């Protein structure tokens, strides 16, 4: 049945209920002393409308499923269905096709049998549609009767309607928990499967990473699943190189903008920095791979490094650092702004210069906030994917040389999961285990950082 | 008292002042250079992309006059749809006609470098206007990628003299390629377009917006206005804050493990992509929504409560309308982020090659940033320009969205 | 000190119109008994009992932080909006316990209106500010009735003449004093029985303050009014009953005249002579 | 409420093909032609997942939620075939769409060498002949080779190219040592591992499924060599040079004639059950046929076409679609 | 009103030690002439002329928003930190125009110290709070000298005995009154010539207030002190000169005693008798 009919029916009946209930509430109101009744007529109206429309919609949702079964039963019982193959894909296809011909969504005939079946489908659909509407009307009538019986001058319709609104709000916020739970369960489930094949010790402390997706899944070689090089690469690119770029630049930008720049300058520069934050990571990745990495390679060649990698950790890290600058600067900006004006005034009134005030009073006072911000930035950098997918390597080397190629957790997740669909191989599951580690680490970083920042804010409230 | 020399009025103090002011100037200069550096990087990025990308909006075309009356093609039946009509023309030897005309006009070496798909363009022209068969018409047919790169000055050296020669004779030139904005992905950089990816992005964003916006706003209202302070709301609060910080690729893992398990046949569909991105965007909307709601001064709530408004009325009559600009700003920023997002979509199959734009939410599709990623991996030099052109298109959308957000924020920034 | 500078508080009381200084017995509108109020575990009000009379203005005075606002907000359950706040004891409105479970808070607040320290008009038009309450309570049928209510309320608040030509302007575009009168008009519009005012003049300049004080005098006969103020002078000028709070305790409660000229407690005496605060 | 409930399966319009990155560019091209020739059918979805990944997806079952076609740059393995059978994918047609060679190449102007499988084996094996890998430069492998660091970019383990490289080059190089070949009897598994396992100390760099990237990488580094399908070499003939193996250059003819040691056939596997169920599948196969000739669009982008008799057999196979059996794979 | 409640302000003045009520002529430390101050286009101070004398405490009083703080902050150019603020007229320190272009603001602020309404110790140790000024100005050579300055300043601020054993504790861990004395000690540590205080007691309880007032009395002989207060009682208690501001104008300026017992202006009279504010 086309979803339009039930929708229109529910809305139409709901509207009718709304109008009637409102009229009725008005009669109460006119009759009431001082014209005061417990709730405004419009709340009575909404009460009735919701009572009619919600059960009706729920019924139609259910009916959609039930009638599907009934229609199928009807069609299969029809003589035309005798010609159908007994089971399998073809049978499903013919039925699907007949159904789409019957409902007019498509005319393509791949299987001739479906044409004959279209008619029984058509019959069944219209019969069950009628039955559905009839039952729907009965339900709507019953609901309306129930609702109208309760409409009285002293009926607290508003409270009832508002309770429903609150329930909707509560449901919406539960989505967040569901998502978190979904992520957690997904990751834990697959990770546990992975650890059933590869011991966590080998995974967390092994120094050799070279999973073999085509190897024997039943008997994997745990020595190929040592993730230390990935963790190191992730840290080196995201937490070291990127932060060496982002922290000083971000901090100094924030200080300049909050303490020195004229409001007019600030008004232009801040959005520009936000644009820097709004550039998609895939663009940064392209920039890193196409412009920065070759430049770094050339530079390395020029200073006499033999055979430098064209996907050095440095290239990915530098670009990631640039991406993080606005993040650090806005966190630092917020933190410095959260230091009460009184601190700054206090210092200036002592005869301190701006730079003394900033370095000796503002930054120390804002430090918890700034540290929290940097932790958030780190968590963002180590979870960043596209830049490293495009500019870092897939080779898991354990090295402290920024010109070497390194890989990261996110690169490996992408590498292990793109395309490869077999969910029971440890190499695929390893991606989930890596995801889980990444999730836990960023979670911990964020959790601590948010706490730190919150406590810092509270200190000044 | 006044005869006592104050330590702040000694020559030693004055001398120290000089140093202090110098330090001050140095510090300020450092700050300025940090800002300048950041802006410079931004500009450099934008300029590089623009310079690279301008060429990406063009392609090399060759002028081929075709004398239809001499070729004896007959117009396909009007009833036929375009595909069948073109197939009919193909049966009549349209390919050879085009090849022959090209040979005539460009010489054999040149004609060999007509794009193998070019004859379809002629076919489409005939289907669109059968009267063209009565006259001679000149077509600007795409050249092969090899010739196109020779014209750019890279690629195989042996083709470069040919390219130069044709260009000098005015038969080969680079023209603005309107098709770039209307075609979908292809294997040949001469033939690619971004409409497929752009449409995929639009469909995906619609799903994301429809899911994330209402859920995000309602959740923000609940948490900020009604949630009792208890362990449950703490859990909600913590999960939202953490979701906002979970790396995007983790959402891809979720989409892969949950959505694609529930709807296995919807791999690569904007519906699934949109759902995945909605989960990612929702917390952003919740957080910015809460901030906007928090910024509505409590005195307004008090005022409404004190005349006897119920909490729901307070929120829907006063708080929400006042917070709306802030919520919208946050939503736009969240959507901009989702629009530029690639990583989670990599894992749910939105990286497949699809040669036509998607028709609906359940069609196979890719998205603009993913198209950039895919093209960036292509080896053909032609793709470098095309990639940058696609980046320009993406950046224009994002700059517009950011611009609107910044405008909204400035416009409605209230000092209560 | 020269003789022509009279002791200020007594002077202010003497300036009140004679007929109101000792009004005829009036009925008790609100009755608080042994009310204690906690913020979490912190006791902000300790066993306070006070009566609020119709046709009187009752002033709550006391040094900052003594709990005046806290107690005031308990009278129309605005404390409900502070999650940590908890009220013990009984507060009755016309003999009905307002903290009883059956009490409809929304209706209570319509009966006990409130005006705040900082004028807080809605960022809507002047008209909409006043019309909001009648609208959500369904007090007017049709536009005409609503117009009438808006005009009447603005008139009573002494604002009509100033704004009648710009009812569609935003309420926030008015001056501070006008805004405060707008808030009073807004409170009046739903026909309350009691009006609570928390330092309604502290954000205003002297001229606007004088206007509000005058307005309170005009409104007195019609509503029970409770006003919190940190200015003893103001209390003396506008109120007939005064309650002096200190550190959460009600130190003294009685006729304003008695409190200011003949306090029973040493703490009251110290406060009104400016030894602290 | 789009489909009747009990059919359970949902339908799919677009053909879905997954697998080899070597076949990918050809399949993409075919898909493009198919899309313009049959605009009524949805455009096929082609994903490059590597041969192994593709076949494992392909073999995961039948029905609209599984791919219709798997691309392979090597023949399906027994184990994979068994997996297919176990999952109900019993009716598979195998079509050899053309040939490819494992090209070993460097950037134009970069390193040039004439290698033997044995040299390659000794340079790239994790444990050549069961001993620890100690070579750092080509010179360490064989004094006749240049004194340059070993750096090879190549495909990952999921890839058919990798498989073919291990099979055609590494194993051959390993077997050339008769003494070691004798140990096969003792422990077949260990022998196999020793012969095919590639070193993972950064000399051989796994480049993911993107053969393009390998090309880019060696282009940027004149001392690096790359391992990928011949079509990529041909495509990029302007910037790459193929290295000789056993003195034979990787060229079209040498591959077609199997003179080049790295020559191998390319396959697509089709689920016969899906024909008539997924719209356009049969037409898509016909498009392959129309494209794979010597003057077809695929040859233009580097496909080494089947030789005459094979070509004829395969062309008829597309219409007959004989079912693959376990014996065929022996 | 009974006879034992004396007029409060006069009483407060009489409570001052006899020797300071009419001090010997003292030199003018700061001289403001025709000072107008604008925020953007809004005039917050209109042509005010005031002298500040060494060894005197000068009090600025007036209703809220009349410009007391604005004028006070102009005296050590703290207004510079507000971008929209603009000062016209001249303000001299020892005859030197502090708004002259050659004026070194840093030095000026070291000479004219300031204490704010809300105590604002730095979130550092008590020791570091005091040492901050001497350190940035390089007033001490070596740790010993610094220790000596810290001790001396804390002693003068009457805080030494209370904190000497916990100099390393955070300054923010002190009570409000102690924090305010810490801020005074911090200001003293750089040996200023003038100390400006903006409502230094308004955030404090009565006992802490009393301590600060006592401290101001002690410091008076050594520095020129200017104090802004909204408590007339406080002004009467601690100051010898009083300036009464109203709506940006200086209404009256003179000996505290005269202002409170015998004001020349009606507005002053009204204000101190509580007719507004
Ligand atoms: N929301 C709250 N949570 C916790 N404590 C509070 C809260 N509101 C007020 N308090 C505390 O309760 C006490 C009484 O506060 P209240 O605001 O009632 O005082 P007040 O007499 O109105 O003071 P003021 O004259 O400054 O307005 C104070 O100690 C205050 O700090
Ligand atoms: N930063 C500013 N920008 C614009 N106007 C200001 C600013 N600071 C103060 N004003 C205005 O200047 C006038 C004088 O303010 P000021 O703070 O000096 O008053 P005050 O006498 O100290 O009042 P209070 O007793 O409340 O502290 C007021 O109208 C105020 O609104
Ligand atoms: Mg209060
Ligand atoms: Mg002030
Ligand atoms: O992708 P492959 O062809 O190397 O399997």
mmCIF file of C-alpha atoms in Angstrom, chain C residues 25 31 56 117 158 170 191-192 212 231 275:
data_model
loop_
_atom_site.group_PDB
_atom_site.id
_atom_site.type_symbol
_atom_site.label_atom_id
_atom_site.label_comp_id
_atom_site.label_asym_id
_atom_site.label_seq_id
_atom_site.Cartn_x
_atom_site.Cartn_y
_atom_site.Cartn_z
ATOM 1 C CA UNK C 25 -7.142 45.287 59.759
ATOM 2 C CA UNK C 31 0.855 32.727 55.536
ATOM 3 C CA UNK C 56 -0.413 46.078 52.426
ATOM 4 C CA UNK C 117 15.594 42.736 40.066
ATOM 5 C CA UNK C 158 1.666 54.044 34.376
ATOM 6 C CA UNK C 170 10.549 45.701 21.019
ATOM 7 C CA UNK C 191 -4.794 39.532 37.223
ATOM 8 C CA UNK C 192 -2.712 38.156 40.045
ATOM 9 C CA UNK C 212 8.212 52.658 40.462
ATOM 10 C CA UNK C 231 17.536 50.193 50.724
ATOM 11 C CA UNK C 275 26.815 49.775 61.593
#
